[in-house]
Coordinates of C-alpha atoms in Angstrom, one line a residue:
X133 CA 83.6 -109.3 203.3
X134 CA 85.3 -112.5 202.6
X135 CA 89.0 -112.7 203.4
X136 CA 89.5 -114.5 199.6
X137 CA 87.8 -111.7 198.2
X138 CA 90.0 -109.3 200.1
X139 CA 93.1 -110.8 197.8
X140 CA 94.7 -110.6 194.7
X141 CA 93.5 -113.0 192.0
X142 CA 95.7 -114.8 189.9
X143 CA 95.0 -117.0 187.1
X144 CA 96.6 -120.2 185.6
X145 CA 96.5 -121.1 182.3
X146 CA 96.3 -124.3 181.3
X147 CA 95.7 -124.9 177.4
X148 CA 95.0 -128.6 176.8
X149 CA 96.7 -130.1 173.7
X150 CA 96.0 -133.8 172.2
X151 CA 98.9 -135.5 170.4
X152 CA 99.2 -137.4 167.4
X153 CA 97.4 -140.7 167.1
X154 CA 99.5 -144.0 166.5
X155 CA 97.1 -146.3 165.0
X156 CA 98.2 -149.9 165.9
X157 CA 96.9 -152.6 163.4
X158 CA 99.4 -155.5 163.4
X159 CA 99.0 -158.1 165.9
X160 CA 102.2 -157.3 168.1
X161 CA 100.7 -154.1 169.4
X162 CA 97.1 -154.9 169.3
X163 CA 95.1 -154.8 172.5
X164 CA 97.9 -152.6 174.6
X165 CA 97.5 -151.6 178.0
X166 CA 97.5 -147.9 179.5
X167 CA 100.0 -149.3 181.5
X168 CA 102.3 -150.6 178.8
X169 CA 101.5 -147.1 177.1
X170 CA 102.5 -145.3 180.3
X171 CA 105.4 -147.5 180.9
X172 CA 107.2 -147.3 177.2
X173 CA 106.9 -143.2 177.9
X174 CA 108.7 -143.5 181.0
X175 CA 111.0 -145.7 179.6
X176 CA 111.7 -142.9 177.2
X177 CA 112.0 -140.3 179.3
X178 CA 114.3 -142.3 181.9
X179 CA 116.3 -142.7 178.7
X180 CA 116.3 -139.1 178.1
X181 CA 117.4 -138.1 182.2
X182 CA 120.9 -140.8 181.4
X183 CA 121.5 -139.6 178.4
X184 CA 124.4 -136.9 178.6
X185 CA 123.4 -135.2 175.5
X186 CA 121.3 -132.4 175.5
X187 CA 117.3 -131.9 173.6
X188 CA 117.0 -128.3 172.5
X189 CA 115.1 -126.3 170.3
X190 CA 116.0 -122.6 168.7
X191 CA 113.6 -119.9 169.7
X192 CA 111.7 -118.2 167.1
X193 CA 113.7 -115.8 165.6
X194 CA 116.2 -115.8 168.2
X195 CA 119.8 -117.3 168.6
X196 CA 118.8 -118.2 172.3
X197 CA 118.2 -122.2 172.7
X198 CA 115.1 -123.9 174.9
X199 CA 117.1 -127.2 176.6
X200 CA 115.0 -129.5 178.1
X201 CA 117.2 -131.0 181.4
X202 CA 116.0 -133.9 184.1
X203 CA 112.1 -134.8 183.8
X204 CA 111.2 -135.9 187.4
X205 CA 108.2 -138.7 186.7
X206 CA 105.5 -138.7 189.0
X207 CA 102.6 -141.5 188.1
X208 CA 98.8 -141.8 189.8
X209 CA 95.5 -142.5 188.2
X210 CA 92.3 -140.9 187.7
X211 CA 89.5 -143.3 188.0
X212 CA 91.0 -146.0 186.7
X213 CA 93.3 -144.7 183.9
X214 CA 97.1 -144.3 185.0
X215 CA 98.4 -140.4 184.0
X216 CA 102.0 -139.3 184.1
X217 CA 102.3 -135.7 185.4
X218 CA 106.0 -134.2 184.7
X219 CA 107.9 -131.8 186.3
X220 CA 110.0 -130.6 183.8
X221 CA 113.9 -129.1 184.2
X222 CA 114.3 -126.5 181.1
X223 CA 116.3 -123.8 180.7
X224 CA 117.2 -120.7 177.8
X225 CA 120.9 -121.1 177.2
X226 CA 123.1 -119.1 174.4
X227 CA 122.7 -115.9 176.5
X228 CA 126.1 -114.5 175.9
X229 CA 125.5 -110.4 175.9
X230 CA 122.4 -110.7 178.9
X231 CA 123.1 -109.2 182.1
X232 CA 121.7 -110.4 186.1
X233 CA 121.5 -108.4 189.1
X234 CA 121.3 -109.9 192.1
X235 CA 123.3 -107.3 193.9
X236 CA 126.2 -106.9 191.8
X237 CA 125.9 -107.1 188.0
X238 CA 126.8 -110.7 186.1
X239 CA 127.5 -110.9 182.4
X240 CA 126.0 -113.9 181.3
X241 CA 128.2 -116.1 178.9
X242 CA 127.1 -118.6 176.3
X243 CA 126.8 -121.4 178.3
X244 CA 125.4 -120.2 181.3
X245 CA 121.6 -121.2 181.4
X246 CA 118.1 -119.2 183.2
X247 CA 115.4 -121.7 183.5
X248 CA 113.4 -123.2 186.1
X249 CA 112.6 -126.4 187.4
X250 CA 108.9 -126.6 187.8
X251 CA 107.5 -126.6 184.3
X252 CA 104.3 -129.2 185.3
X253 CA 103.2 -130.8 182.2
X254 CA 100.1 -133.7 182.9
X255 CA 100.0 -136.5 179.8
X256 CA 96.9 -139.0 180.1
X257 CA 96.5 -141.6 177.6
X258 CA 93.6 -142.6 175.4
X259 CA 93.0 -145.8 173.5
X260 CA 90.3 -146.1 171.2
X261 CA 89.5 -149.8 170.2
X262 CA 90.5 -153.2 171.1
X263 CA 92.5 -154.9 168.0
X264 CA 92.9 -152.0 165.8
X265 CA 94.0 -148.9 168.1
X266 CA 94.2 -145.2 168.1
X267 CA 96.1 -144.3 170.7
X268 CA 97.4 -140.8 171.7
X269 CA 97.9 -138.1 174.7
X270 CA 95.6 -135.7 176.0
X271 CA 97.9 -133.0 176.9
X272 CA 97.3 -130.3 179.6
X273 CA 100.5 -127.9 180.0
X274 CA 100.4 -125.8 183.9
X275 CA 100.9 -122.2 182.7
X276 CA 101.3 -120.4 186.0
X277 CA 101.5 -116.6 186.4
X278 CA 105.4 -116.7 186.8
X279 CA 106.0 -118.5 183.9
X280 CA 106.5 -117.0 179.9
X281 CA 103.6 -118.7 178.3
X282 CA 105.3 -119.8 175.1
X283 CA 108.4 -120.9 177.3
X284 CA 106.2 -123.3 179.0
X285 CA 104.2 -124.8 175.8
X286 CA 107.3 -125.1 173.9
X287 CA 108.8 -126.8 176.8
X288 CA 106.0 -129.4 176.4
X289 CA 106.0 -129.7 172.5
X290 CA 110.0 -130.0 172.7
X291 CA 109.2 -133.1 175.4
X292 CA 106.4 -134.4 173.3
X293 CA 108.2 -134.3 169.8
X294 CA 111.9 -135.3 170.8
X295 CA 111.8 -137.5 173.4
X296 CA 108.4 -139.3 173.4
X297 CA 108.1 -139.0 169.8
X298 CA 104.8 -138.1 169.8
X299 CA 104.4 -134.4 168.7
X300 CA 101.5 -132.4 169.0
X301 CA 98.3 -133.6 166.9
X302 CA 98.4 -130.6 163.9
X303 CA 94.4 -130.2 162.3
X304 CA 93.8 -130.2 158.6
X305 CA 92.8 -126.3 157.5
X306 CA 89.6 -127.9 155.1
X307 CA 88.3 -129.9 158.6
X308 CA 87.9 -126.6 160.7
X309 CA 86.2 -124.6 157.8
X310 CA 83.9 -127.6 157.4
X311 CA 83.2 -127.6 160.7
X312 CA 82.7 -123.9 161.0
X313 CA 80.5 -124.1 157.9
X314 CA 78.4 -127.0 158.8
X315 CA 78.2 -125.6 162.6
X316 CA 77.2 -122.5 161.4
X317 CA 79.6 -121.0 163.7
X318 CA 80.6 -117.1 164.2
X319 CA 83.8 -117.0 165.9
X320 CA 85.6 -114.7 167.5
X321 CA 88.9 -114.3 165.7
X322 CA 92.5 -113.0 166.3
X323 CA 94.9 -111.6 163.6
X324 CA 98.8 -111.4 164.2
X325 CA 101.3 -110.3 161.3
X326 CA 104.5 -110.5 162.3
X327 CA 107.6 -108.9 159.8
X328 CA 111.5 -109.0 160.2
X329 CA 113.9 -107.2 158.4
X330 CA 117.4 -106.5 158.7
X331 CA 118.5 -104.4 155.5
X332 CA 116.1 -101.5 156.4
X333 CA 116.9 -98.3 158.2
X334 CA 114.7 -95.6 159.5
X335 CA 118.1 -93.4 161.4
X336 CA 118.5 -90.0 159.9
X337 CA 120.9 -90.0 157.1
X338 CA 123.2 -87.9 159.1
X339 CA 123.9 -90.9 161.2
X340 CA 123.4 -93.7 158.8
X341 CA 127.5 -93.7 158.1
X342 CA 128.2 -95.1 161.8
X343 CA 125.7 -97.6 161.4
X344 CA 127.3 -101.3 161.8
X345 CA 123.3 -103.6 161.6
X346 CA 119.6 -102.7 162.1
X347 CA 117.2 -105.1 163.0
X348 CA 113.3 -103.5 162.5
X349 CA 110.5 -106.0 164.1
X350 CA 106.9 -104.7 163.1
X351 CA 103.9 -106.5 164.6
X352 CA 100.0 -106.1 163.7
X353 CA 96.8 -107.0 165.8
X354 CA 93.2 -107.5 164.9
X355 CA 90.5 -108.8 166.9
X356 CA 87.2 -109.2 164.5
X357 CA 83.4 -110.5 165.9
X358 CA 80.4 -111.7 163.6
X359 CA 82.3 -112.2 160.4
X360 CA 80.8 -114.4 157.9
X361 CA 82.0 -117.6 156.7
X362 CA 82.9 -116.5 153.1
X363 CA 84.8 -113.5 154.9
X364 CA 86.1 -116.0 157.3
X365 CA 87.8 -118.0 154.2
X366 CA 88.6 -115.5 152.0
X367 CA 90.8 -113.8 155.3
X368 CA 93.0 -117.3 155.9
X369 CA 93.2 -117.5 152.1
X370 CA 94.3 -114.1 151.4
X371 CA 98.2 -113.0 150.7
X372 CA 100.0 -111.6 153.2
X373 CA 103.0 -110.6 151.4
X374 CA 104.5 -107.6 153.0
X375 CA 105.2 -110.0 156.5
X376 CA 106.8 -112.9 157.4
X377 CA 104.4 -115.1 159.2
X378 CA 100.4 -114.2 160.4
X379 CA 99.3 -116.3 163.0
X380 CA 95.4 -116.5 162.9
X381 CA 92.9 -117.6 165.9
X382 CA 89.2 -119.0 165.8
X383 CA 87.6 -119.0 169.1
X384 CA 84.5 -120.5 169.9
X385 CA 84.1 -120.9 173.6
X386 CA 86.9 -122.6 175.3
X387 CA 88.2 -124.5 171.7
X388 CA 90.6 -122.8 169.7
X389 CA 91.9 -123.3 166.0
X390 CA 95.5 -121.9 165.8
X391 CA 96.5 -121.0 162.5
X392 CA 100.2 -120.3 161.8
X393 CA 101.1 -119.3 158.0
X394 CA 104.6 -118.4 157.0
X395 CA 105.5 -117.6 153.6
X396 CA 107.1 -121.1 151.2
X397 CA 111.0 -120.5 150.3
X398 CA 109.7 -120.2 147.1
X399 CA 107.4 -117.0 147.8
X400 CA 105.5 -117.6 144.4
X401 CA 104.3 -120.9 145.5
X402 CA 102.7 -119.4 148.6
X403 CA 102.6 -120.4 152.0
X404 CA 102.3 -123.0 154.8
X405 CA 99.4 -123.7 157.1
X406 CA 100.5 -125.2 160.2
X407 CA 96.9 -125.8 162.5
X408 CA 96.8 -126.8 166.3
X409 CA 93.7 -127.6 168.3
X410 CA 93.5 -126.1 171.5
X411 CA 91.3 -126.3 174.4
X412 CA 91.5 -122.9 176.6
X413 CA 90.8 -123.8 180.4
X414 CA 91.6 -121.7 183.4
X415 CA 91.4 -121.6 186.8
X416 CA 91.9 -118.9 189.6
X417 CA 93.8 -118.8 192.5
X418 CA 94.5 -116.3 195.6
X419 CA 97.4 -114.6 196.8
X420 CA 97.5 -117.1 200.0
X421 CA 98.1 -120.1 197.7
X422 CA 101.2 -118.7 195.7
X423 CA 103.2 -120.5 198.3
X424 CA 101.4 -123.8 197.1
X425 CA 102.0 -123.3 193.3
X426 CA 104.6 -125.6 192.8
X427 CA 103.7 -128.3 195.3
X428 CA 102.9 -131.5 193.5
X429 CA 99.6 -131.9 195.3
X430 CA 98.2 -128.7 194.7
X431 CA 99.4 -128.9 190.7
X432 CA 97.9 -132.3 190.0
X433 CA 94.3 -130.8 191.9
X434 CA 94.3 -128.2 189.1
X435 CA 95.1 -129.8 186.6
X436 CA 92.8 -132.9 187.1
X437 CA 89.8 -130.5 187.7
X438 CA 90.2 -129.4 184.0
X439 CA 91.0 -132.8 183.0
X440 CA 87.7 -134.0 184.4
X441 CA 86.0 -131.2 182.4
X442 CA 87.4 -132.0 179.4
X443 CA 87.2 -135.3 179.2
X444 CA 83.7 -134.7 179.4
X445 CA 83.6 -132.0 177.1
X446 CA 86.2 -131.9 175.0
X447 CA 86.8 -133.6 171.4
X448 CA 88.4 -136.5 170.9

Protein backbone atom coordinates (compact mmCIF):
# COMPACT_ATOMS: atom_id res chain seq x y z
CA UNK A 1 0.00 0.00 0.00
CA UNK A 2 1.11 3.44 -0.81
CA UNK A 3 2.55 5.45 2.06
CA UNK A 4 -0.01 8.64 0.81
CA UNK A 5 -2.71 6.38 1.07
CA UNK A 6 -1.53 5.28 4.55
CA UNK A 7 -2.38 9.09 5.69
CA UNK A 8 -4.95 11.33 6.72
CA UNK A 9 -6.63 13.37 3.88
CA UNK A 10 -7.27 16.78 4.23
CA UNK A 11 -9.04 19.11 1.99
CA UNK A 12 -8.72 22.80 1.06
CA UNK A 13 -11.35 24.80 -0.05
CA UNK A 14 -10.88 27.25 -2.33
CA UNK A 15 -14.29 29.06 -3.60
CA UNK A 16 -13.40 31.31 -6.49
CA UNK A 17 -15.27 34.65 -6.52
CA UNK A 18 -15.24 37.36 -9.52
CA UNK A 19 -15.48 41.03 -8.59
CA UNK A 20 -17.41 43.78 -9.91
CA UNK A 21 -16.60 45.02 -13.41
CA UNK A 22 -15.36 48.73 -13.87
CA UNK A 23 -16.25 49.54 -17.41
CA UNK A 24 -13.73 52.13 -18.70
CA UNK A 25 -15.15 54.25 -21.63
CA UNK A 26 -13.43 57.71 -21.55
CA UNK A 27 -10.23 58.06 -23.21
CA UNK A 28 -7.96 58.58 -19.96
CA UNK A 29 -8.46 54.90 -18.97
CA UNK A 30 -8.89 53.30 -22.30
CA UNK A 31 -6.47 50.68 -23.34
CA UNK A 32 -4.88 49.96 -19.53
CA UNK A 33 -2.44 47.57 -18.80
CA UNK A 34 -2.58 44.49 -16.31
CA UNK A 35 0.23 45.99 -15.06
CA UNK A 36 -1.18 49.40 -14.37
CA UNK A 37 -4.31 47.38 -13.00
CA UNK A 38 -1.99 45.39 -10.75
CA UNK A 39 -0.01 48.39 -9.78
CA UNK A 40 -2.98 50.90 -8.70
CA UNK A 41 -4.15 47.74 -6.34
CA UNK A 42 -0.95 47.64 -4.78
CA UNK A 43 -0.77 51.15 -4.55
CA UNK A 44 -4.00 50.76 -2.52
CA UNK A 45 -3.11 48.31 -0.46
CA UNK A 46 0.52 49.83 0.44
CA UNK A 47 -1.82 52.71 1.34
CA UNK A 48 -3.86 50.62 3.47
CA UNK A 49 -0.39 48.86 5.44
CA UNK A 50 0.68 53.11 6.42
CA UNK A 51 -2.34 54.01 7.21
CA UNK A 52 -2.67 53.87 11.21
CA UNK A 53 -6.39 53.46 11.06
CA UNK A 54 -7.93 50.31 11.21
CA UNK A 55 -10.57 48.40 8.19
CA UNK A 56 -13.10 46.30 10.15
CA UNK A 57 -16.30 44.84 9.64
CA UNK A 58 -19.03 43.67 12.44
CA UNK A 59 -19.70 39.90 12.40
CA UNK A 60 -23.06 38.78 11.66
CA UNK A 61 -25.08 39.06 14.58
CA UNK A 62 -22.28 39.40 16.81
CA UNK A 63 -20.60 42.39 18.68
CA UNK A 64 -17.08 40.76 17.80
CA UNK A 65 -15.22 42.92 14.85
CA UNK A 66 -13.13 41.21 11.64
CA UNK A 67 -9.93 43.91 11.36
CA UNK A 68 -8.05 43.47 8.53
CA UNK A 69 -4.02 44.29 9.65
CA UNK A 70 -0.68 44.34 7.29
CA UNK A 71 -1.39 42.71 3.65
CA UNK A 72 2.16 41.35 2.66
CA UNK A 73 2.07 41.69 -1.44
CA UNK A 74 3.66 39.00 -3.29
CA UNK A 75 3.47 39.50 -7.39
CA UNK A 76 4.30 36.64 -10.27
CA UNK A 77 2.56 35.80 -13.41
CA UNK A 78 0.84 33.02 -14.93
CA UNK A 79 1.53 32.86 -18.57
CA UNK A 80 1.81 36.08 -19.29
CA UNK A 81 -0.79 37.79 -17.01
CA UNK A 82 0.71 39.43 -13.71
CA UNK A 83 -1.52 38.03 -10.36
CA UNK A 84 -1.17 39.49 -6.89
CA UNK A 85 -1.41 36.61 -4.27
CA UNK A 86 -1.92 38.20 -0.57
CA UNK A 87 -1.10 37.09 2.57
CA UNK A 88 -3.46 38.72 4.65
CA UNK A 89 -2.94 39.83 8.70
CA UNK A 90 -6.74 39.71 10.19
CA UNK A 91 -7.81 39.29 13.39
CA UNK A 92 -11.48 39.12 15.65
CA UNK A 93 -11.09 41.89 18.21
CA UNK A 94 -14.02 43.03 20.80
CA UNK A 95 -13.56 39.79 22.76
CA UNK A 96 -13.99 41.19 26.16
CA UNK A 97 -15.80 38.07 28.26
CA UNK A 98 -13.60 35.12 26.08
CA UNK A 99 -11.24 33.15 27.94
CA UNK A 100 -7.43 31.37 26.59
CA UNK A 101 -5.65 28.57 28.07
CA UNK A 102 -2.41 28.18 27.32
CA UNK A 103 -1.42 26.87 30.69
CA UNK A 104 -2.99 29.30 32.93
CA UNK A 105 -6.28 30.85 32.07
CA UNK A 106 -6.34 34.63 30.30
CA UNK A 107 -9.43 36.81 30.34
CA UNK A 108 -9.46 38.39 27.07
CA UNK A 109 -10.22 42.23 27.12
CA UNK A 110 -11.75 44.33 24.46
CA UNK A 111 -8.92 45.15 22.75
CA UNK A 112 -7.03 42.18 22.69
CA UNK A 113 -7.20 40.49 19.24
CA UNK A 114 -7.12 36.31 17.93
CA UNK A 115 -6.38 36.16 14.34
CA UNK A 116 -3.80 34.79 12.15
CA UNK A 117 -1.45 35.90 9.72
CA UNK A 118 -1.78 33.60 6.82
CA UNK A 119 -5.17 34.27 5.30
CA UNK A 120 -3.78 33.59 1.37
CA UNK A 121 -6.11 35.38 -0.90
CA UNK A 122 -4.89 35.16 -5.03
CA UNK A 123 -6.56 38.31 -7.22
CA UNK A 124 -5.88 37.88 -11.13
CA UNK A 125 -7.11 40.50 -13.39
CA UNK A 126 -9.12 40.36 -16.53
CA UNK A 127 -9.65 42.93 -19.20
CA UNK A 128 -12.14 42.51 -21.74
CA UNK A 129 -11.66 44.96 -24.81
CA UNK A 130 -9.27 47.40 -26.10
CA UNK A 131 -10.94 51.09 -25.89
CA UNK A 132 -13.96 50.41 -24.10
CA UNK A 133 -13.06 47.95 -21.02
CA UNK A 134 -14.52 45.69 -18.55
CA UNK A 135 -12.16 45.08 -16.22
CA UNK A 136 -12.47 43.11 -12.89
CA UNK A 137 -10.84 40.31 -10.46
CA UNK A 138 -11.12 36.66 -10.59
CA UNK A 139 -10.93 35.95 -7.01
CA UNK A 140 -9.82 32.63 -5.43
CA UNK A 141 -9.77 32.78 -1.46
CA UNK A 142 -7.21 29.61 0.21
CA UNK A 143 -9.60 28.06 2.73
CA UNK A 144 -7.38 25.69 4.56
CA UNK A 145 -8.51 23.06 7.20
CA UNK A 146 -7.40 25.33 10.19
CA UNK A 147 -9.11 28.17 9.16
CA UNK A 148 -13.23 29.23 9.99
CA UNK A 149 -14.47 29.24 6.48
CA UNK A 150 -16.61 32.41 6.72
CA UNK A 151 -13.51 34.13 8.67
CA UNK A 152 -11.45 33.62 5.65
CA UNK A 153 -14.10 34.77 2.88
CA UNK A 154 -15.07 37.73 4.76
CA UNK A 155 -11.49 38.54 5.24
CA UNK A 156 -11.35 38.69 1.39
CA UNK A 157 -14.69 40.57 0.75
CA UNK A 158 -13.64 43.15 3.71
CA UNK A 159 -10.08 43.52 1.38
CA UNK A 160 -11.90 43.59 -1.73
CA UNK A 161 -14.77 46.16 -0.73
CA UNK A 162 -12.77 48.65 1.64
CA UNK A 163 -9.53 48.85 0.51
CA UNK A 164 -9.45 48.04 -3.24
CA UNK A 165 -12.85 49.20 -3.75
CA UNK A 166 -13.87 46.63 -5.74
CA UNK A 167 -16.39 44.38 -3.93
CA UNK A 168 -17.60 41.17 -4.86
CA UNK A 169 -19.55 40.92 -8.33
CA UNK A 170 -23.45 40.39 -6.69
CA UNK A 171 -25.77 38.36 -9.71
CA UNK A 172 -29.25 39.59 -10.65
CA UNK A 173 -31.97 36.89 -9.14
CA UNK A 174 -34.12 37.06 -12.86
CA UNK A 175 -30.41 36.05 -14.67
CA UNK A 176 -30.00 32.73 -12.70
CA UNK A 177 -33.67 31.65 -13.13
CA UNK A 178 -33.28 32.42 -16.86
CA UNK A 179 -30.48 30.57 -16.91
CA UNK A 180 -31.77 27.63 -14.97
CA UNK A 181 -34.91 27.81 -17.20
CA UNK A 182 -33.36 28.06 -20.45
CA UNK A 183 -30.54 25.30 -19.35
CA UNK A 184 -33.07 23.19 -18.30
CA UNK A 185 -31.19 22.64 -15.23
CA UNK A 186 -32.15 20.43 -12.01
CA UNK A 187 -30.08 21.64 -9.24
CA UNK A 188 -29.23 20.42 -6.21
CA UNK A 189 -30.41 22.98 -3.63
CA UNK A 190 -29.70 24.03 0.05
CA UNK A 191 -32.22 25.72 2.45
CA UNK A 192 -30.96 27.74 5.63
CA UNK A 193 -33.57 29.79 7.86
CA UNK A 194 -31.96 31.44 10.34
CA UNK A 195 -34.18 33.33 13.45
CA UNK A 196 -33.03 35.57 16.39
CA UNK A 197 -34.96 36.62 19.15
CA UNK A 198 -34.33 38.13 22.39
CA UNK A 199 -37.82 38.83 24.19
CA UNK A 200 -38.72 35.05 24.23
CA UNK A 201 -38.26 32.63 27.10
CA UNK A 202 -38.58 28.96 27.21
CA UNK A 203 -37.21 28.69 31.41
CA UNK A 204 -39.78 27.35 33.64
CA UNK A 205 -41.81 30.00 35.17
CA UNK A 206 -40.47 29.16 38.51
CA UNK A 207 -37.21 30.65 37.43
CA UNK A 208 -38.30 33.26 34.98
CA UNK A 209 -38.13 36.01 38.09
CA UNK A 210 -34.10 35.79 38.20
CA UNK A 211 -33.93 36.10 34.64
CA UNK A 212 -31.72 39.37 33.61
CA UNK A 213 -31.79 38.58 29.10
CA UNK A 214 -32.42 35.46 26.87
CA UNK A 215 -31.08 35.17 23.64
CA UNK A 216 -32.98 32.04 21.53
CA UNK A 217 -31.06 31.25 18.05
CA UNK A 218 -33.19 28.71 15.95
CA UNK A 219 -31.66 27.39 12.63
CA UNK A 220 -33.42 25.11 9.78
CA UNK A 221 -31.76 22.90 7.03
CA UNK A 222 -33.06 21.47 3.86
CA UNK A 223 -31.28 19.76 1.19
CA UNK A 224 -33.87 19.09 -1.89
CA UNK A 225 -32.88 17.01 -5.48
CA UNK A 226 -34.95 17.05 -8.79
CA UNK A 227 -37.25 19.89 -8.07
CA UNK A 228 -38.84 21.53 -10.87
CA UNK A 229 -38.35 24.89 -12.06
CA UNK A 230 -41.86 26.36 -11.14
CA UNK A 231 -41.16 24.68 -7.62
CA UNK A 232 -37.71 26.07 -7.84
CA UNK A 233 -39.27 29.77 -8.22
CA UNK A 234 -42.13 29.56 -6.29
CA UNK A 235 -39.43 28.37 -3.11
CA UNK A 236 -37.13 31.75 -3.52
CA UNK A 237 -40.31 33.63 -3.98
CA UNK A 238 -42.18 32.41 -1.03
CA UNK A 239 -42.48 34.32 2.50
CA UNK A 240 -40.43 33.40 5.14
CA UNK A 241 -41.87 35.29 7.83
CA UNK A 242 -41.40 33.53 11.10
CA UNK A 243 -37.18 34.01 10.49
CA UNK A 244 -34.91 36.56 10.02
CA UNK A 245 -32.88 35.75 7.07
CA UNK A 246 -32.93 32.25 4.65
CA UNK A 247 -29.97 31.77 2.78
CA UNK A 248 -30.66 29.58 -0.40
CA UNK A 249 -28.01 27.53 -2.58
CA UNK A 250 -28.27 26.19 -6.33
CA UNK A 251 -25.68 23.84 -7.20
CA UNK A 252 -24.92 22.58 -10.34
CA UNK A 253 -21.61 20.96 -10.52
CA UNK A 254 -18.83 23.07 -9.25
CA UNK A 255 -20.97 26.68 -9.86
CA UNK A 256 -22.98 27.91 -7.16
CA UNK A 257 -25.80 30.63 -6.95
CA UNK A 258 -25.85 32.01 -3.26
CA UNK A 259 -29.01 33.48 -2.35
CA UNK A 260 -29.23 35.52 0.87
CA UNK A 261 -32.82 37.02 1.72
CA UNK A 262 -33.42 38.98 4.85
CA UNK A 263 -36.58 40.55 5.65
CA UNK A 264 -36.96 44.80 4.40
CA UNK A 265 -37.24 47.22 7.68
CA UNK A 266 -40.50 47.62 6.45
CA UNK A 267 -41.65 43.84 6.71
CA UNK A 268 -44.78 44.54 4.54
CA UNK A 269 -42.66 45.55 1.62
CA UNK A 270 -40.80 42.24 1.77
CA UNK A 271 -37.41 41.35 1.42
CA UNK A 272 -33.92 41.64 -0.08
CA UNK A 273 -32.11 39.36 -2.47
CA UNK A 274 -28.57 39.66 -2.18
CA UNK A 275 -26.96 36.88 -5.03
CA UNK A 276 -23.12 35.77 -5.29
CA UNK A 277 -21.60 33.60 -7.91
CA UNK A 278 -19.43 31.00 -6.74
CA UNK A 279 -17.26 28.53 -8.24
CA UNK A 280 -16.64 25.52 -5.64
CA UNK A 281 -13.04 23.99 -6.34
CA UNK A 282 -11.01 21.75 -4.00
CA UNK A 283 -8.10 20.08 -3.71
CA UNK A 284 -6.55 17.40 -1.29
CA UNK A 285 -3.71 17.21 0.58
CA UNK A 286 -1.83 14.61 3.04
CA UNK A 287 -0.89 14.73 6.53
CA UNK A 288 3.01 15.00 5.39
CA UNK A 289 2.29 18.36 3.75
CA UNK A 290 0.53 20.27 6.74
CA UNK A 291 4.02 21.50 7.50
CA UNK A 292 3.92 23.08 3.88
CA UNK A 293 0.42 24.83 4.16
CA UNK A 294 1.44 28.14 4.67
CA UNK A 295 4.66 28.27 2.58
CA UNK A 296 4.18 30.73 -0.18
CA UNK A 297 5.28 28.19 -2.83
CA UNK A 298 3.13 25.45 -1.90
CA UNK A 299 -0.07 28.04 -1.62
CA UNK A 300 0.45 29.71 -4.99
CA UNK A 301 0.75 25.74 -6.57
CA UNK A 302 -2.75 25.23 -5.32
CA UNK A 303 -4.14 27.85 -5.97
CA UNK A 304 -2.89 28.33 -9.62
CA UNK A 305 -3.91 24.59 -10.36
CA UNK A 306 -7.64 25.74 -9.89
CA UNK A 307 -6.89 28.94 -11.51
CA UNK A 308 -5.87 27.14 -14.60
CA UNK A 309 -9.12 25.06 -14.40
CA UNK A 310 -11.15 27.81 -14.24
CA UNK A 311 -10.04 29.97 -16.41
CA UNK A 312 -10.76 27.31 -18.71
CA UNK A 313 -13.92 26.49 -17.45
CA UNK A 314 -15.38 28.90 -15.61
CA UNK A 315 -17.80 31.97 -16.64
CA UNK A 316 -16.71 35.15 -17.26
Amino acid sequence: MSKKLQQKEYVIKIPVFTSDRIERTDHIFSGITYQEFINNAKSKIEKHNKNESSVTSDKRNKIIKREIGNIQIIENSFDTTPYLLLKISAYNTNLEGCLITPSEIHQLENNDKIGSENNFVMLYPKIIGTEKQSIFWVILVYDDPKKDSYDIISTAKLVLTKILNQPIKSVKLPAVLKEIKENKILPQIKMQLNAISFDESTVNPKFEKYRTNSKLTRKEEYDFLNMPFKEIEELIRSPFNEFKQRIIKLIVSKKEYKITQEHKADAQHGFNDLVEQIFNMSTIIYEDELEKLYENDFVTLKLKTVLEHYLKNGDE
